[in-house]
Amino acid sequence: MNFSCDKQTITLQAQALTVAGWTGRNLDAVQHHIDELKALGIAPPSQVPLYYRVSPALLTQESHITVLGDASSGEVEPLLVNVDDQLWLGLASDHTDRDLEAHSVAASKQACAKPCATELWRYDEVKDHSDELILSCDIQENGQWVNYQQGSLASIRPLKELMDSHALTPGSAMLCGTLGAIGGVRPAASYRMSLHDPILDRRIEMSYQVSTLPIIN
């Protein structure tokens, strides 16, 4: 998998992929969400944050993914990548099967591809102002683009803290958590996402579409 950065090409031969969950910085809000899900029959995490290992083959730069059923949805997230002991920051979507999530969060993470952008930034260039980076996700509803997620990385645990708890070895990547969904979590057929650096005045963007397969019993 190739990424562009500073007019050069970075090649990741992904050997491990992790999805960090329950990474909200406001622990009271995280616990409230855990309690809400528990009331719906979804088991609470064994620890917070929790690092879900999934197949590295799920990480894709394709602009179109196919999922089973109509109950999946995407989540905009920062993506950390280690290539030859150099850390890079990018953008990805933790697309997840919400029906399966009620039975097993780990299984729901494994069920869907994880689209990612084709551009990376050097982590060292943003680490001192990473809280000021802004994530945004729009979805298409009724023929209109609607803002679905919006906020800064100050809403999730510091990236360094996540890496200190779960080391990124060469050839590995990690999705680092997301923001609350405006209007509630729901499926969509089209997504467009961005990671904006207001300090260095630059932006990583990506978009993808989703097709569904019928569930045959």
Short mmCIF file of N, CA and C in Angstrom, two decimals, residues 24 90 97 110 123:
data_model
loop_
_atom_site.label_atom_id
_atom_site.label_comp_id
_atom_site.label_asym_id
_atom_site.label_seq_id
_atom_site.Cartn_x
_atom_site.Cartn_y
_atom_site.Cartn_z
N GLY A 24 -12.22 7.97 24.22
CA GLY A 24 -12.63 9.31 24.59
C GLY A 24 -11.84 9.84 25.78
N GLY A 90 -2.19 9.68 9.34
CA GLY A 90 -3.10 9.78 8.22
C GLY A 90 -4.55 9.77 8.68
N ASP A 97 -19.88 -3.13 11.52
CA ASP A 97 -21.19 -3.76 11.44
C ASP A 97 -21.92 -3.56 12.77
N GLN A 110 -13.95 -6.70 12.74
CA GLN A 110 -13.33 -7.54 11.73
C GLN A 110 -14.21 -7.68 10.49
N TYR A 123 4.59 12.33 11.69
CA TYR A 123 4.05 12.50 13.04
C TYR A 123 4.82 13.58 13.81
#
